[in-house]
CSV table of C-alpha atoms in Angstrom, one decimal:
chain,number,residue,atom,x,y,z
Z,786,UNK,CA,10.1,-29.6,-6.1
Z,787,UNK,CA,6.8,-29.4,-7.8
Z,788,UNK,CA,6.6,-29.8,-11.4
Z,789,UNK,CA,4.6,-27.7,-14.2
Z,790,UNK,CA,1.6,-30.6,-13.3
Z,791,UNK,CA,1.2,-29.6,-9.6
Z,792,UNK,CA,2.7,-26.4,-9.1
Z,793,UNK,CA,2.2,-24.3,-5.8
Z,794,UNK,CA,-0.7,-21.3,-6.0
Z,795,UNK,CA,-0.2,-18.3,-4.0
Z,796,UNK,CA,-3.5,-16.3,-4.5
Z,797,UNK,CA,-3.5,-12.7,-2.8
Z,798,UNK,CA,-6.6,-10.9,-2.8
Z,799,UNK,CA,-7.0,-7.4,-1.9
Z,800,UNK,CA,-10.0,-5.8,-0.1
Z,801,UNK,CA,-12.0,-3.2,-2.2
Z,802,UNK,CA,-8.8,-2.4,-4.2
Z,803,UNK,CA,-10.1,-0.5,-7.5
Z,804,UNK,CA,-9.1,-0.9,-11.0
Z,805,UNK,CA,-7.2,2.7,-10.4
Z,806,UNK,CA,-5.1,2.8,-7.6
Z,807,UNK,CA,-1.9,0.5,-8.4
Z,808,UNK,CA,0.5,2.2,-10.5
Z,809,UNK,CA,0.5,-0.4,-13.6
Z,810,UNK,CA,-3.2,0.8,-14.1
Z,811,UNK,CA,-2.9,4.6,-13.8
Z,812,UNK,CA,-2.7,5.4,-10.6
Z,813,UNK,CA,0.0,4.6,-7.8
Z,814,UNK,CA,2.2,8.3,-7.4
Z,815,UNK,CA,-0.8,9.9,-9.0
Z,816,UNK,CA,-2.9,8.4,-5.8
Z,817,UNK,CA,0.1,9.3,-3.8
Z,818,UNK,CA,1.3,6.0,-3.1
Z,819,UNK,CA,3.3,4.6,-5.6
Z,820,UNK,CA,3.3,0.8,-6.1
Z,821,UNK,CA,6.6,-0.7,-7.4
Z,822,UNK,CA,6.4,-4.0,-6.3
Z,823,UNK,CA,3.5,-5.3,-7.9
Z,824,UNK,CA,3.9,-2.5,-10.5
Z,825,UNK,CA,6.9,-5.2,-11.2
Z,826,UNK,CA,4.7,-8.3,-10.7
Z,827,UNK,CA,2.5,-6.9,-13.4
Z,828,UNK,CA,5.8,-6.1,-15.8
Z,829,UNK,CA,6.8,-10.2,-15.5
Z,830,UNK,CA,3.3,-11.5,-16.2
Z,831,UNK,CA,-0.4,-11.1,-17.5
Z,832,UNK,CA,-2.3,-8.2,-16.5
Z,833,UNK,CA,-5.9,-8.3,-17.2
Z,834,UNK,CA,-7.7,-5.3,-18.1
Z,835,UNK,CA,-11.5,-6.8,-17.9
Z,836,UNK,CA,-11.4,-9.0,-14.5
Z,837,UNK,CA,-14.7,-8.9,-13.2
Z,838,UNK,CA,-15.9,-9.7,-9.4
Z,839,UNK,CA,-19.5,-9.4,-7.5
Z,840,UNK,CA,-21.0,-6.7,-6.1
Z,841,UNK,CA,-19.6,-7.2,-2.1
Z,842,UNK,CA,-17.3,-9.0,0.0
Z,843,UNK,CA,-19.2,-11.7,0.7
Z,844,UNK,CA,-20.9,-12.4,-2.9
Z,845,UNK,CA,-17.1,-12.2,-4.6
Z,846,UNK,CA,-15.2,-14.8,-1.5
Z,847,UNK,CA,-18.6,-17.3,-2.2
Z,848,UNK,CA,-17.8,-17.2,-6.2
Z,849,UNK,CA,-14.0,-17.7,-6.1
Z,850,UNK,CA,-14.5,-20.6,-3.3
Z,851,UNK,CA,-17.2,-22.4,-5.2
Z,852,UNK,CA,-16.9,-21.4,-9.1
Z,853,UNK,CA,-21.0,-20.2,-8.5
Z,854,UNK,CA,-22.5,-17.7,-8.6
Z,855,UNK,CA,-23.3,-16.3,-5.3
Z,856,UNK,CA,-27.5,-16.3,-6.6
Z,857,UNK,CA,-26.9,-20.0,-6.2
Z,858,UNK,CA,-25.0,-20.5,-3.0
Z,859,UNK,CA,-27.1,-18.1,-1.3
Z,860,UNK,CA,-24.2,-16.2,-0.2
Z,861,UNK,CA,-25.8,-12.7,-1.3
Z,862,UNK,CA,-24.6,-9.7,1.1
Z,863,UNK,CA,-22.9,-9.4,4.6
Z,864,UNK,CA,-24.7,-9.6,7.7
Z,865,UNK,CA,-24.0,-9.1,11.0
Z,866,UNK,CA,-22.6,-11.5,13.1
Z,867,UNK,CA,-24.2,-14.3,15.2
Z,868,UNK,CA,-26.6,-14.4,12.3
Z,869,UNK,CA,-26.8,-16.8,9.6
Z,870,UNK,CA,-23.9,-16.7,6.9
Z,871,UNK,CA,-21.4,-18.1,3.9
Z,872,UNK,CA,-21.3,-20.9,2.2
Z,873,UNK,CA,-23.3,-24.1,3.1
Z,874,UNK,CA,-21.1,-27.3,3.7
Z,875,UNK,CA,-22.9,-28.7,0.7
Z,876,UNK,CA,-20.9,-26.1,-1.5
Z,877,UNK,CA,-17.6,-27.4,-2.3
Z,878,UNK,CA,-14.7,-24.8,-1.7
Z,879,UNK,CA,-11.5,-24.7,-3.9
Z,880,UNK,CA,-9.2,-25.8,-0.8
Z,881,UNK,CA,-11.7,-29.0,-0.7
Z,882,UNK,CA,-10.8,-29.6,-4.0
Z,883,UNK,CA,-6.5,-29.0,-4.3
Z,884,UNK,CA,-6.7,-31.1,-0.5
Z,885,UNK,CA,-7.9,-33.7,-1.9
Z,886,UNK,CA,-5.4,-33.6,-5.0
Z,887,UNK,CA,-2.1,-33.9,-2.5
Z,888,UNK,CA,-2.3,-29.9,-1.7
Z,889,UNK,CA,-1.5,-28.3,1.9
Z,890,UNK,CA,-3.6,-25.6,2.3
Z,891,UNK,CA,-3.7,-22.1,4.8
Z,892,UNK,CA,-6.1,-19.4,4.8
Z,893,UNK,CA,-4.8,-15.9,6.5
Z,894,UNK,CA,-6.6,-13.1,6.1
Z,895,UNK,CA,-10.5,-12.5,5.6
Z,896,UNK,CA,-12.7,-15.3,5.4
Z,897,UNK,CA,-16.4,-13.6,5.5
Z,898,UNK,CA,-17.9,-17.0,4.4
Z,899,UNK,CA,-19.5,-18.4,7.6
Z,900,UNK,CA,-18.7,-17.4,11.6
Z,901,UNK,CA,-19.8,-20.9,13.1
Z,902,UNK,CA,-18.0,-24.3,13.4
Z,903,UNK,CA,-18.1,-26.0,10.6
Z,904,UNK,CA,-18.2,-23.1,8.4
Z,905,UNK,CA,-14.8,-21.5,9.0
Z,906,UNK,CA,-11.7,-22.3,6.6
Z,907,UNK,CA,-10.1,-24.7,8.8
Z,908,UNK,CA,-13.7,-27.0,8.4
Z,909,UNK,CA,-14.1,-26.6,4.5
Z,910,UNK,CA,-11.0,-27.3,3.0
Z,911,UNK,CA,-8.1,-25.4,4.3
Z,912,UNK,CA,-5.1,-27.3,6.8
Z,913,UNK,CA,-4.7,-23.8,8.9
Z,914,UNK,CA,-6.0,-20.2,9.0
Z,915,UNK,CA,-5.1,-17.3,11.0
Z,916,UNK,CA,-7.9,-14.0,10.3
Z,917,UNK,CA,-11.4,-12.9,10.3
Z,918,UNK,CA,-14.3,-14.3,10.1
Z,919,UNK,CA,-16.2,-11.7,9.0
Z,920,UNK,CA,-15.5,-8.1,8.3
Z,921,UNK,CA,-12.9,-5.1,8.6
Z,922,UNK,CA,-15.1,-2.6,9.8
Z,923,UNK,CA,-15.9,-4.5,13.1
Z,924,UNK,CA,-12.9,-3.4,14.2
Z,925,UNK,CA,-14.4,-0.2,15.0
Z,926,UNK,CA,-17.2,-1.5,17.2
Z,927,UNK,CA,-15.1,-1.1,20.7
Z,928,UNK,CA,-13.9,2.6,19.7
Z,929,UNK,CA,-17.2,3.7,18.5
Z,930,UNK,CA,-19.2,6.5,21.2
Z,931,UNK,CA,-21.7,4.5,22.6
Z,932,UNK,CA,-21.3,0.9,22.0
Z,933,UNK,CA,-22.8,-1.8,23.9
Z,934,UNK,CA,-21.0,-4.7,24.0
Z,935,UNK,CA,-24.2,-6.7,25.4
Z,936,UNK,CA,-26.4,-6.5,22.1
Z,937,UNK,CA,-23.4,-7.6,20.0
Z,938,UNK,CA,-20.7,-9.7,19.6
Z,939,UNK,CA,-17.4,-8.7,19.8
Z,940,UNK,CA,-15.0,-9.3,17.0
Z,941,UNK,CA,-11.9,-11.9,17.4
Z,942,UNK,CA,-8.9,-12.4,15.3
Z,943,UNK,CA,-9.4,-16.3,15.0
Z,944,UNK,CA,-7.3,-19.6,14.2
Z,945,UNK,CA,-7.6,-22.9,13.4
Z,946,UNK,CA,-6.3,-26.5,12.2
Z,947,UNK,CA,-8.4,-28.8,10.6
Z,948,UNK,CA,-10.0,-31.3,12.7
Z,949,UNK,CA,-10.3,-29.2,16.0
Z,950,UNK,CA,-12.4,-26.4,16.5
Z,951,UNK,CA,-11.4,-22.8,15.7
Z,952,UNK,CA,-10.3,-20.0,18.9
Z,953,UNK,CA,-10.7,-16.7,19.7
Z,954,UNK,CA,-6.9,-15.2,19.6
Z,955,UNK,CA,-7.4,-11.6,20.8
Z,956,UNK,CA,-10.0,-8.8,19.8
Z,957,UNK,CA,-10.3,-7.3,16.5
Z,958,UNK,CA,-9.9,-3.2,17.4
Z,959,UNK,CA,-7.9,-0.7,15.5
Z,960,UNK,CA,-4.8,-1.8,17.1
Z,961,UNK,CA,-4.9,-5.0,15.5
Z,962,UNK,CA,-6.2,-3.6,12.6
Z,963,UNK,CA,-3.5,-1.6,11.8
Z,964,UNK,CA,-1.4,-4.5,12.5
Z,965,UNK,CA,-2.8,-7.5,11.0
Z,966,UNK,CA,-1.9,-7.4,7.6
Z,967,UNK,CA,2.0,-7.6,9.0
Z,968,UNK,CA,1.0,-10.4,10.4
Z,969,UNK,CA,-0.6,-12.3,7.7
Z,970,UNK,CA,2.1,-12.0,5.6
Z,971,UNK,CA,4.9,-13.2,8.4
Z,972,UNK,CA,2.3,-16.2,8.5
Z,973,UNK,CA,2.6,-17.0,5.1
Z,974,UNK,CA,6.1,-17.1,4.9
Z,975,UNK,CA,6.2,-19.6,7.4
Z,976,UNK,CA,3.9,-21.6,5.8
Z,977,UNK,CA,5.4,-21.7,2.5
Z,978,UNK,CA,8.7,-22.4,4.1
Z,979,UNK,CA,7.4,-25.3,5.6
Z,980,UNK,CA,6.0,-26.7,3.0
Z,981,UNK,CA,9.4,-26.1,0.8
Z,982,UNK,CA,11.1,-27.9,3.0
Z,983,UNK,CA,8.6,-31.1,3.0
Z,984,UNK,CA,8.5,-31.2,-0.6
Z,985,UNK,CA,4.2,-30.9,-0.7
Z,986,UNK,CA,2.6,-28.6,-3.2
Z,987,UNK,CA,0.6,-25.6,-1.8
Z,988,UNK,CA,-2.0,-23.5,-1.9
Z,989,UNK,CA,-1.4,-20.1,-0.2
Z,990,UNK,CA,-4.6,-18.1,0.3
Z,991,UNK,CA,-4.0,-14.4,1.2
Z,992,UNK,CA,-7.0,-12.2,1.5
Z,993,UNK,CA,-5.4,-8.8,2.6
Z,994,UNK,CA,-7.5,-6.5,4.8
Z,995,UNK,CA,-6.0,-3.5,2.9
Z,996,UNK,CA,-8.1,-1.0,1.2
Z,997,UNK,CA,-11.3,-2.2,3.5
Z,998,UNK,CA,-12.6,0.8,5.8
Z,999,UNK,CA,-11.2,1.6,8.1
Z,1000,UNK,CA,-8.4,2.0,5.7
Z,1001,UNK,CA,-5.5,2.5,8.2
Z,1002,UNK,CA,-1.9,1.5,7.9
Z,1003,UNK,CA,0.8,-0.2,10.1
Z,1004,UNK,CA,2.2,2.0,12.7
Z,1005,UNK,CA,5.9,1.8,10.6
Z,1006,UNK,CA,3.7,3.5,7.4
Z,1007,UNK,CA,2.0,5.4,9.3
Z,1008,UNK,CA,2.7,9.2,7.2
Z,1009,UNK,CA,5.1,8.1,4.9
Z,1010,UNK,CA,3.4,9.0,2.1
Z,1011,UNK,CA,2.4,12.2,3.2
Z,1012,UNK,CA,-0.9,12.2,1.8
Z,1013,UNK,CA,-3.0,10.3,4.6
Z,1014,UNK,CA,-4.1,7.1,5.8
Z,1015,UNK,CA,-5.2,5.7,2.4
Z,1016,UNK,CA,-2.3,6.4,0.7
Z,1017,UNK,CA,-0.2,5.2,3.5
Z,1018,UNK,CA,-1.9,1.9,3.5
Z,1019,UNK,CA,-2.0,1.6,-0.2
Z,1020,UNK,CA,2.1,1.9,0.3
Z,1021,UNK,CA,2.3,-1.0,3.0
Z,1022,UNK,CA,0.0,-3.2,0.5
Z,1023,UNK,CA,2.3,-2.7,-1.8
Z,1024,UNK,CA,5.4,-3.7,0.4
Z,1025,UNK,CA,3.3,-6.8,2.3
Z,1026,UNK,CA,3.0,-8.4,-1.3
Z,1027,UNK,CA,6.7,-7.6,-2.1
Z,1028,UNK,CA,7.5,-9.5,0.6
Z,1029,UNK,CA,5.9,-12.2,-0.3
Z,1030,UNK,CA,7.3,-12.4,-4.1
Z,1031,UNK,CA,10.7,-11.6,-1.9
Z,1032,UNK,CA,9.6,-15.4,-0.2
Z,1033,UNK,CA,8.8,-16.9,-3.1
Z,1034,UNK,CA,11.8,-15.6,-4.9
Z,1035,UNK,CA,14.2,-17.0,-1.6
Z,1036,UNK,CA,13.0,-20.2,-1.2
Z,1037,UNK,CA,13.8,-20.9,-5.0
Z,1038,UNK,CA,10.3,-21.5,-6.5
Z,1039,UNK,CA,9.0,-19.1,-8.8
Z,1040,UNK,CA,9.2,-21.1,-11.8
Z,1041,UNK,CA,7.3,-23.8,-10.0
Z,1042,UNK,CA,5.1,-21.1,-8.4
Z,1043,UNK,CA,1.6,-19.6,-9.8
Z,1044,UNK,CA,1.0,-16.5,-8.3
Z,1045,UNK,CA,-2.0,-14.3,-8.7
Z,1046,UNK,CA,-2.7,-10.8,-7.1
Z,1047,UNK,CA,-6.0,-9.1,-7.4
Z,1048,UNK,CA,-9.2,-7.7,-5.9
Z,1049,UNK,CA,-12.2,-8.7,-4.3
Z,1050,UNK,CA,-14.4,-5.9,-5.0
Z,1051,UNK,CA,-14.5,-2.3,-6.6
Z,1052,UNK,CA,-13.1,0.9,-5.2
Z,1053,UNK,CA,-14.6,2.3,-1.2
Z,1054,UNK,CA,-17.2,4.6,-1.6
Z,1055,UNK,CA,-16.9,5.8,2.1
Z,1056,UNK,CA,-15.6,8.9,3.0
Z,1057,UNK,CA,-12.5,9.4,3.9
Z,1058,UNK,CA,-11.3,6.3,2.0
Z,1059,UNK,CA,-13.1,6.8,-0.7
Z,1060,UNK,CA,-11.1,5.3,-3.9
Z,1061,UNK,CA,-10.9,5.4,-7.3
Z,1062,UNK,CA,-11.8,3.0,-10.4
Z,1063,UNK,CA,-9.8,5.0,-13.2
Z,1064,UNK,CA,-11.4,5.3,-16.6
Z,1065,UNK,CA,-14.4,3.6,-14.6
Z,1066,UNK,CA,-17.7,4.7,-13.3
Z,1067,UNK,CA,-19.0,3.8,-10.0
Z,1068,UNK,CA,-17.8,1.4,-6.8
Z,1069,UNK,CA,-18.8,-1.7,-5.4
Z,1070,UNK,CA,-22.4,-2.0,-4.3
Z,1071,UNK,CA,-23.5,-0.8,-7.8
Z,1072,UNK,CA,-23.3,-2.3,-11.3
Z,1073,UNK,CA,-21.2,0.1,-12.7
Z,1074,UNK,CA,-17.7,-1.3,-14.2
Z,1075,UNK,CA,-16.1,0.6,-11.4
Z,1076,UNK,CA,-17.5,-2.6,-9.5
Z,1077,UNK,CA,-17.0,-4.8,-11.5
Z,1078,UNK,CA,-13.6,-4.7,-13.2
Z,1079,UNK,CA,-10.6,-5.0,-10.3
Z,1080,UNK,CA,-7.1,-5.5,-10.8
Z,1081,UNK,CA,-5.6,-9.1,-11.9
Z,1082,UNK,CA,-2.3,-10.0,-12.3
Z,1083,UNK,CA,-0.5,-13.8,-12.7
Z,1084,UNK,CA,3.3,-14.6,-12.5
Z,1085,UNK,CA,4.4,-17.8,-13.7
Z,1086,UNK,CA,7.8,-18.2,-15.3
Z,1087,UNK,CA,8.3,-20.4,-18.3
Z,1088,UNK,CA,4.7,-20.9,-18.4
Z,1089,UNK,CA,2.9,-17.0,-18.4
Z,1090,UNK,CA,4.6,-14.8,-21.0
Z,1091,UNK,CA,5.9,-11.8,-19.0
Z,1092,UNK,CA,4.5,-7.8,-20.3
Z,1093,UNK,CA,1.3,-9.4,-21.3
Z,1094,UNK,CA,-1.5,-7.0,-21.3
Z,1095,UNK,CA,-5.4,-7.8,-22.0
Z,1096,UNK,CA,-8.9,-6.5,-22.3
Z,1097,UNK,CA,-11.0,-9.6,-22.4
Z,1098,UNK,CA,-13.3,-10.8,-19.9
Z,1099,UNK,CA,-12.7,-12.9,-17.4
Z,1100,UNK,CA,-14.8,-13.4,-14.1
Z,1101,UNK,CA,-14.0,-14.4,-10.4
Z,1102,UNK,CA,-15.9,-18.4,-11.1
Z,1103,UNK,CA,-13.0,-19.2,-13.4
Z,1104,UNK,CA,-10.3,-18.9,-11.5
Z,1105,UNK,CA,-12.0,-21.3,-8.9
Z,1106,UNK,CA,-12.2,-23.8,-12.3
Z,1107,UNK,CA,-9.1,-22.4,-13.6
Z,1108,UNK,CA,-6.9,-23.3,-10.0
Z,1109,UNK,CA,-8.5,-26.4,-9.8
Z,1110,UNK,CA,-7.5,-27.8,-13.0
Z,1111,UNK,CA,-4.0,-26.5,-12.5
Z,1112,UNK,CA,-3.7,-28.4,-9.9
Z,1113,UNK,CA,-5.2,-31.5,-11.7
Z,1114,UNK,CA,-8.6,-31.4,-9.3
Z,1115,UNK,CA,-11.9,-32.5,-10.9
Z,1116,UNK,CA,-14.6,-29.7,-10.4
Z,1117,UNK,CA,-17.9,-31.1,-9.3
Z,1118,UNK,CA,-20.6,-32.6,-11.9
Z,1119,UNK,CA,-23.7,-33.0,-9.5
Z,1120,UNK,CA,-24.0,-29.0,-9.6
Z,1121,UNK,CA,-24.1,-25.7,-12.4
Z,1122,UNK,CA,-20.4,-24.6,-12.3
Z,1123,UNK,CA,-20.3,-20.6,-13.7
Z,1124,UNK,CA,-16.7,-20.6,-14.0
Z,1125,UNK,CA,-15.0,-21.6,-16.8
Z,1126,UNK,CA,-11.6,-22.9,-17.4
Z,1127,UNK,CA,-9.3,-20.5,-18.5
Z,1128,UNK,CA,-5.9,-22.2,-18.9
Z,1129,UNK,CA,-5.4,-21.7,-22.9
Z,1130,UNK,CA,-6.4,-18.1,-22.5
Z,1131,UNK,CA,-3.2,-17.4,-19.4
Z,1132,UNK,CA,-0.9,-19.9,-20.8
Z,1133,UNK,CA,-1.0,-17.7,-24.0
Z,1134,UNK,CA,-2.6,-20.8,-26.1
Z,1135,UNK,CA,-4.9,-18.7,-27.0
Z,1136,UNK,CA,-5.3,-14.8,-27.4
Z,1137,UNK,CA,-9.2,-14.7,-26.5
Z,1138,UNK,CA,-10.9,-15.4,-23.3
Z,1139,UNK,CA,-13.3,-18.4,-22.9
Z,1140,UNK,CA,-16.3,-16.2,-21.8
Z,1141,UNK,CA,-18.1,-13.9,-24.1
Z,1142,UNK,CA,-19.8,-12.6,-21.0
Z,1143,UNK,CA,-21.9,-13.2,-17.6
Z,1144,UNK,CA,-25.0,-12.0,-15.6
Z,1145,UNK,CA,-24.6,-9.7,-12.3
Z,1146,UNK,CA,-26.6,-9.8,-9.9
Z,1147,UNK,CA,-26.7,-7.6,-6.6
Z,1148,UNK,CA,-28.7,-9.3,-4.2
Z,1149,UNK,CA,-31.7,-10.9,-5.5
Z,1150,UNK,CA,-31.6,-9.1,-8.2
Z,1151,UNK,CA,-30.6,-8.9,-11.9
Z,1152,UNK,CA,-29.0,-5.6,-12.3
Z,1153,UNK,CA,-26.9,-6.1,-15.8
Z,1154,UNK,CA,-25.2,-8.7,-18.2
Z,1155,UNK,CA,-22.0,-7.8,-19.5
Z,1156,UNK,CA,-21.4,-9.7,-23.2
Z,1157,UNK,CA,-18.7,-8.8,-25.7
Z,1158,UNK,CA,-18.3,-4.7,-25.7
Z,1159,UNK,CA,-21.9,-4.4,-24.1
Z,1160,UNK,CA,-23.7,-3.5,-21.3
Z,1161,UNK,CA,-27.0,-4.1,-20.2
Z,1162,UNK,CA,-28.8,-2.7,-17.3
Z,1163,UNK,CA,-32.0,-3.7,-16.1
Z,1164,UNK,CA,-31.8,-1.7,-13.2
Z,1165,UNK,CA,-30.1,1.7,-12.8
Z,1166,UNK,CA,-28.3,2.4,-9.7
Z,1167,UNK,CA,-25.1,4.3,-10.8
Z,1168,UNK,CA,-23.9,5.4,-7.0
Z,1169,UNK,CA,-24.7,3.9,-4.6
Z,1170,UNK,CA,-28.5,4.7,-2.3
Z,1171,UNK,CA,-29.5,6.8,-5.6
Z,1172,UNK,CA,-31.0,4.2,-8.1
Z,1173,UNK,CA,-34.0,4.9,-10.3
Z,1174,UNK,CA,-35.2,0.9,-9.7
Z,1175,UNK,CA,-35.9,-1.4,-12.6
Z,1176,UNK,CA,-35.8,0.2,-15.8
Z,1177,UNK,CA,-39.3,-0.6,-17.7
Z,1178,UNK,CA,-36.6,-0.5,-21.0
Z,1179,UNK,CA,-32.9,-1.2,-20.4
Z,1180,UNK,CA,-30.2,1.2,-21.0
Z,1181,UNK,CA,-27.7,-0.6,-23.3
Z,1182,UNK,CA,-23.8,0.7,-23.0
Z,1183,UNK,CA,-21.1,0.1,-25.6
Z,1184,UNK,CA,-17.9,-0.2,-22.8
Z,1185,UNK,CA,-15.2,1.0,-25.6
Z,1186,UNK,CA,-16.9,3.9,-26.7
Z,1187,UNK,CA,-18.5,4.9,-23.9
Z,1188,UNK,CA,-16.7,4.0,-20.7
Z,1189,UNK,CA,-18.1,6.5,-18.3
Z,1190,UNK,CA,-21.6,4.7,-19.3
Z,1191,UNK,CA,-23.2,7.9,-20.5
Z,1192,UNK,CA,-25.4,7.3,-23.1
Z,1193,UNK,CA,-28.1,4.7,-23.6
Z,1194,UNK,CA,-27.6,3.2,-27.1
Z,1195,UNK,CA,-30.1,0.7,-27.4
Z,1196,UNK,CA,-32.7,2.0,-29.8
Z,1197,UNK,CA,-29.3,1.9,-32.4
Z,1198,UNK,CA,-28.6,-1.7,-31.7
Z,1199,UNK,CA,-31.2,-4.2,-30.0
Z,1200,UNK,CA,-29.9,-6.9,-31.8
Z,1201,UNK,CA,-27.5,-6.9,-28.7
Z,1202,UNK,CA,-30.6,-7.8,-26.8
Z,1203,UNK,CA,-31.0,-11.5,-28.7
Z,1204,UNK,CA,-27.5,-13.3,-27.2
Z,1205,UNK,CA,-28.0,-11.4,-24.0
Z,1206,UNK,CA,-31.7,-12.3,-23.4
Z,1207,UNK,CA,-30.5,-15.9,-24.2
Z,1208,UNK,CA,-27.6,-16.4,-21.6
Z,1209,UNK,CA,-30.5,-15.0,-19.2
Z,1210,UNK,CA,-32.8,-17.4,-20.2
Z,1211,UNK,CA,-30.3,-20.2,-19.7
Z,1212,UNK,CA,-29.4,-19.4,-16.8
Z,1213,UNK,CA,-32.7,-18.8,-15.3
Z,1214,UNK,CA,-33.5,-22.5,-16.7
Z,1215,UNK,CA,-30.6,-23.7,-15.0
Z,1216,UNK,CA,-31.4,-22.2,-11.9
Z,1217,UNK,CA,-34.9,-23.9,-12.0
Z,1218,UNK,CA,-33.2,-27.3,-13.0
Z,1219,UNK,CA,-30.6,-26.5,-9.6
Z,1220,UNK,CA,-33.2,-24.8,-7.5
Z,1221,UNK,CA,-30.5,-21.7,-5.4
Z,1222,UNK,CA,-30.1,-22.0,-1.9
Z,1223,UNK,CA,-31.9,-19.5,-0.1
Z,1224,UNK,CA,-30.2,-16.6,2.3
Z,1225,UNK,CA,-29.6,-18.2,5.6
Z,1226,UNK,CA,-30.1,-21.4,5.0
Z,1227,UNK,CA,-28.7,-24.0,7.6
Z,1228,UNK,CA,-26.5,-26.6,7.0
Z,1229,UNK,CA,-28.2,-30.1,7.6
């Protein structure tokens, strides 16, 4: 079996999960779905308090897969499909990097980072993948009064193997919807049975379609909360990753087994699945810490200390840094890599993070740097469609004190400004060094 040096990854991510709704963060039977089975994940490892992502779906996927961030890779927003989209095959994904370092490799689930050959998992790095190319809510499109299949392309569940070319498997509507998360879970089991059985190391990456709008469950959840479609999907998330700890537990490999579970992006905003980020302000699409800090928890036995809690920062480029030195993978030198490794801070060597903070960007733009118990905004958006624009002086938060970021305390302590104003200015030098990759840009 795999040793400590090459252990297997199983890396679940769910879809626009807030920092609120699980049960080990405040919420589960308050939300009306309680969550026991990564409620217990959380009990037997590290659960991180201050796990920040990106802004969207697409920004978040680019910065785990390449350890950049997304200003860099160009990958900035999602777009619709048949146009221009994800990662460039000049960006080098973490399944490119764990391949090459003796790793099999799957991708079920939500890919979102590029809807052409050569751009889908099964081209940059991953052996198989069974999923999406691009988003949840396409799976409206067919139901919707008044749509024209003509002007649009219709949405596919998708597979492929490295080396041939990806298929259409059937269409994406609200009947697979409900079903697909079912499926990429029965998928994974296969694959990490599989892969038991051959004696290879792997890397299992689950991107869950739960919470994503439309947020509805499996037909066999469907009203067994009692409180509605999000709840009841919140409850089948809950079991699909319980089965797949149930796997991991059967097949005799937790203690050679890394296994992460957290959250692409800040709570929906969307009525009626509308979530919640707890002690948070905001959802995705702003700059608020609702969007920014997700769940994150890690299981390792023997080599994660179980009931670990923790409020320093982390961001989504170190666990593409992080994974890839865990499984002994150099990261690429030619290129600015955001991510930092983070092994002392989860092994428990170490009781602080290796970040003191890290710029955000939505779009194009700068909208705040996080550093320490600070915040700073350069542009004030606080919901979503109702920002004031770039502020002509920044409001300045202190995150411990003032969580809800209420009150502008910056003409009490601009010295804040000095080691924020500096990681700006060497990052913008290090963008001009590495010119980004524009929006669109084709691969060549």
């Amino acid at each position: 079996m795999p040793s400590s040096t090459s252990p297997n990854i199983v890396l679940i991510v769910a879809d626009n999960l807030g920092w609120g709704e699980l049960g080990c963060y405040g919420g589960g039977a308050l939300r009306g779905a309680p969550t026991p089975r990564i409620d217990q994940l959380a009990r037997e490892g590290l659960l991180l308090q201050n796990f920040n992502v990106e802004s969207d779906c697409v920004p978040t996927r680019s910065a785990l897969m390449s350890g950049r961030h997304p200003i860099r890779t160009g990958c900035l927003q999602s777009v619709p499909p048949g146009l221009p989209q994800g990662l460039t095959r000049r960006e080098i994904t973490l399944a490119q990097l764990l391949s090459a370092a003796g790793y099999a490799t799957a991708h079920y689930g939500k890919w979102h980072l590029g809807d052409t050959e050569g751009r889908y998992p099964s081209d940059r790095g991953f052996d198989e993948w069974y999923g999406i190319p691009r988003t949840t809510d396409e799976s409206q499109f067919t139901a919707s009064v008044g749509f024209d299949p003509s002007v649009v392309d219709l949405p596919y569940v998708m597979e492929g193997v490295a080396g041939e070319p990806s298929r259409q498997v059937k269409l994406y509507d609200l009947e697979a919807r409900r079903g697909i998360d079912a499926e990429l879970v029965d998928r994974s089991c296969q694959f990490m049975q599989r892969h038991v059985e051959a004696r290879r190391p792997f890397f299992l990456y689950l991107p869950l379609v739960h919470l994503h709008f439309p947020t509805l469950p499996h037909q066999d959840f469907a009203g067994r909360t009692g409180h509605g479609d999000f709840a009841d999907a919140m409850a089948e998330m809950d079991h699909r990753v319980g089965q797949v700890v149930d796997e991991v537990q059967r097949l005799g490999i937790a203690d050679d087994t890394l296994f992460i579970f957290c959250s692409d992006n800040g709570p929906e905003f969307r009525a009626p699945y509308r979530g919640t980020a707890g002690p948070w302000r905001g959802t995705y699409h702003t700059a608020m810490e609702g969007s920014l800090r997700v769940p994150f928890i890690a299981r390792w036995p023997g080599r994660i200390a179980p009931g670990r809690v923790s409020n320093e920062i982390l961001h989504v480029t170190d666990v593409f840094t992080t994974l890839a030195a865990i499984g002994g993978a150099p990261v690429p030198t030619d290129r600015p890599i955001d991510g930092v490794d983070q092994r002392a801070f989860l092994f428990g060597e170490s009781q602080k993070s290796a970040r003191e903070g890290f710029l955000f960007y939505i779009k194009q733009d700068m909208r705040a740097a996080k550093w320490r118990d600070w915040k700073l905004h350069f542009h004030w958006e606080p919901e979503v469609n109702r920002g004031q624009g770039k502020l002509e002086s920044p409001y300045l938060f202190n995150l411990t004190r003032d969580p809800k970021e209420e009150t502008d305390v910056l003409v009490f302590n601009t010295w804040v400004m000095g080691p924020i104003l500096r990681m700006v200015r060497d990052f913008n030098a290090s963008c001009l060094e590495h010119p980004n990759t524009p929006p669109g840009e084709p691969d060549r």
